[in-house]
Amino acid sequence: MIQMYLARHGQTEENVNRIFQGQLPGRLTEEGKRQAVAMGEELAGVSLDAVVSSDLQRVVDTVQLAVGNRNLPWEKNSLLREIDWGSWTGRPLDSVDRKHLPPDAETKEVLYERAGRFVEYLRKNYEGKKVLVVAHGLVNRSIQAQILGVPADQLHTLPHMKNAEVRYFEIN
């Protein structure tokens, strides 16, 4: 069994400005930095074995603030990147017709499959460990769906994670 603490990065300037961040690096706001520190305080009593995170800068910054000087093995894994919005990346959310993804965007089905590959990766490499996994809103939703057995067409039924929110899961 794996004990997973699944977390989302702190608030970013792009969140505040309602921008499709996708796989942009992202910049934490001062509030996002405070959220990351608070996440670390929330996890201070948990004896973690490792951290696995997205390699995008907003997550790297969140992990650095949350984990602080805890000496933990830390793996940055591209499977945990946020959905790739393709040509929507960097655009305001209200500037596009969200019912019609651009052809160069990653679909929710592809993201869901990538999240499944990540869960299998955890099973293979972190059995018996307590792991902090820090990533992004949509990929985290897909990871949760994979763990809970929720199909890709029902992703919308899972609650969206707030910035720097932590949820606990046991993976068998």
XYZ file of C-alpha atoms in Angstrom:
172
model
C 0.000 0.000 0.000
C 1.069 3.578 -0.692
C -0.056 6.448 1.508
C -0.348 9.411 -0.816
C -0.840 13.025 0.170
C -2.021 14.632 -3.067
C -1.617 18.416 -3.197
C -2.084 21.251 -5.636
C 0.368 24.125 -6.115
C -0.205 27.514 -4.487
C -2.099 30.328 -6.186
C -0.400 31.805 -9.244
C -0.617 35.111 -11.053
C -2.159 33.166 -13.935
C -4.880 31.763 -11.617
C -5.736 35.277 -10.461
C -5.780 36.602 -14.036
C -7.838 33.621 -15.252
C -5.290 32.469 -17.831
C -4.976 28.982 -19.351
C -1.662 28.046 -17.677
C -1.361 24.520 -18.948
C 2.325 23.739 -19.118
C 3.564 27.303 -18.615
C 5.920 27.643 -15.620
C 3.532 29.871 -13.626
C 4.449 32.401 -10.937
C 3.246 32.075 -7.352
C 1.538 35.132 -5.897
C 2.352 36.255 -2.355
C -0.860 34.470 -1.337
C 0.341 31.358 -3.172
C 3.588 31.469 -1.211
C 1.641 31.765 2.061
C -0.545 28.827 0.983
C 2.542 26.702 0.292
C 4.004 27.494 3.719
C 0.643 26.638 5.315
C 0.620 23.328 3.404
C 4.013 22.574 4.905
C 2.679 23.352 8.388
C -0.289 21.041 7.745
C 2.101 18.229 6.776
C 4.706 18.919 9.478
C 3.552 15.990 11.626
C 3.540 13.511 8.734
C 6.675 11.399 8.406
C 6.958 11.446 4.635
C 9.327 9.147 2.772
C 9.487 11.084 -0.496
C 8.092 13.881 -2.639
C 7.055 13.388 -6.255
C 5.998 16.507 -8.115
C 5.384 18.109 -11.452
C 8.493 19.679 -12.923
C 6.694 22.949 -13.728
C 8.046 25.955 -11.809
C 4.856 26.824 -9.879
C 4.919 23.345 -8.348
C 8.683 23.360 -7.746
C 8.298 26.682 -5.884
C 5.361 25.298 -3.880
C 7.301 22.182 -2.866
C 10.353 24.208 -1.837
C 8.206 26.389 0.443
C 6.110 23.511 1.804
C 8.893 21.014 2.445
C 11.442 23.585 3.597
C 14.518 22.006 5.137
C 13.095 18.480 5.450
C 15.669 16.238 3.847
C 13.412 14.176 1.575
C 14.101 12.459 -1.728
C 12.343 14.577 -4.366
C 11.523 13.391 -7.863
C 10.233 15.784 -10.508
C 8.079 13.810 -12.942
C 6.676 15.143 -16.227
C 3.686 12.764 -15.994
C 2.383 15.209 -13.358
C 2.354 18.230 -15.664
C -0.948 20.026 -16.086
C -3.066 19.479 -19.184
C -1.523 20.922 -22.325
C -3.945 23.518 -23.684
C -2.043 23.818 -26.967
C -2.751 27.144 -28.694
C -4.983 28.221 -25.777
C -1.964 28.301 -23.461
C -1.464 31.803 -22.086
C -4.867 33.041 -23.251
C -7.635 34.368 -20.963
C -10.226 31.733 -20.050
C -13.073 33.858 -21.403
C -11.389 34.443 -24.786
C -12.185 31.009 -26.252
C -15.132 28.730 -26.946
C -14.459 26.128 -24.248
C -16.821 23.636 -25.868
C -14.406 23.210 -28.782
C -10.812 22.398 -27.826
C -8.155 23.412 -30.331
C -6.742 20.428 -32.246
C -3.322 20.850 -30.600
C -4.702 20.578 -27.023
C -4.455 17.484 -24.852
C -7.894 15.942 -24.352
C -9.305 14.964 -20.962
C -9.101 11.331 -22.092
C -5.372 11.629 -22.840
C -4.806 13.410 -19.505
C -6.774 10.659 -17.728
C -4.616 7.986 -19.370
C -1.442 9.876 -18.360
C -2.724 10.049 -14.776
C -3.257 6.282 -14.884
C 0.350 5.813 -15.984
C 1.440 7.939 -13.031
C -0.592 5.859 -10.541
C 1.009 2.705 -11.945
C 4.423 4.351 -11.686
C 3.750 5.079 -7.994
C 2.688 1.479 -7.409
C 5.870 0.195 -9.012
C 8.299 2.601 -7.327
C 6.820 3.693 -3.985
C 5.201 0.599 -2.468
C 5.016 0.842 1.338
C 5.886 4.562 1.334
C 4.235 7.782 2.483
C 4.534 10.107 -0.492
C 3.665 13.759 -0.999
C 2.542 14.228 -4.615
C 2.270 17.862 -5.714
C 0.808 18.763 -9.091
C -2.050 20.715 -10.703
C -5.829 20.944 -10.610
C -6.821 18.925 -13.662
C -4.138 16.247 -13.515
C -4.887 15.816 -9.795
C -8.552 15.315 -10.617
C -7.577 12.612 -13.120
C -5.267 10.937 -10.582
C -8.097 10.866 -8.053
C -10.447 9.438 -10.669
C -7.961 6.676 -11.493
C -7.596 5.763 -7.802
C -11.349 5.881 -7.132
C -12.343 4.071 -10.331
C -14.214 7.058 -11.780
C -14.300 6.916 -15.618
C -12.928 9.794 -17.717
C -16.407 10.919 -18.796
C -17.314 11.450 -15.115
C -14.310 13.593 -14.122
C -16.619 16.564 -13.581
C -18.207 14.729 -10.623
C -15.009 15.030 -8.577
C -14.542 18.280 -6.648
C -11.825 20.601 -7.931
C -8.861 21.032 -5.578
C -8.226 24.492 -4.164
C -4.737 25.959 -4.357
C -2.387 24.227 -1.872
C -5.132 21.810 -0.797
C -3.993 18.361 0.377
C -6.054 15.169 0.091
C -5.096 11.772 1.482
C -5.409 8.479 -0.431
C -4.346 4.907 0.128
C -3.331 3.107 -3.044
C -3.368 -0.685 -2.994
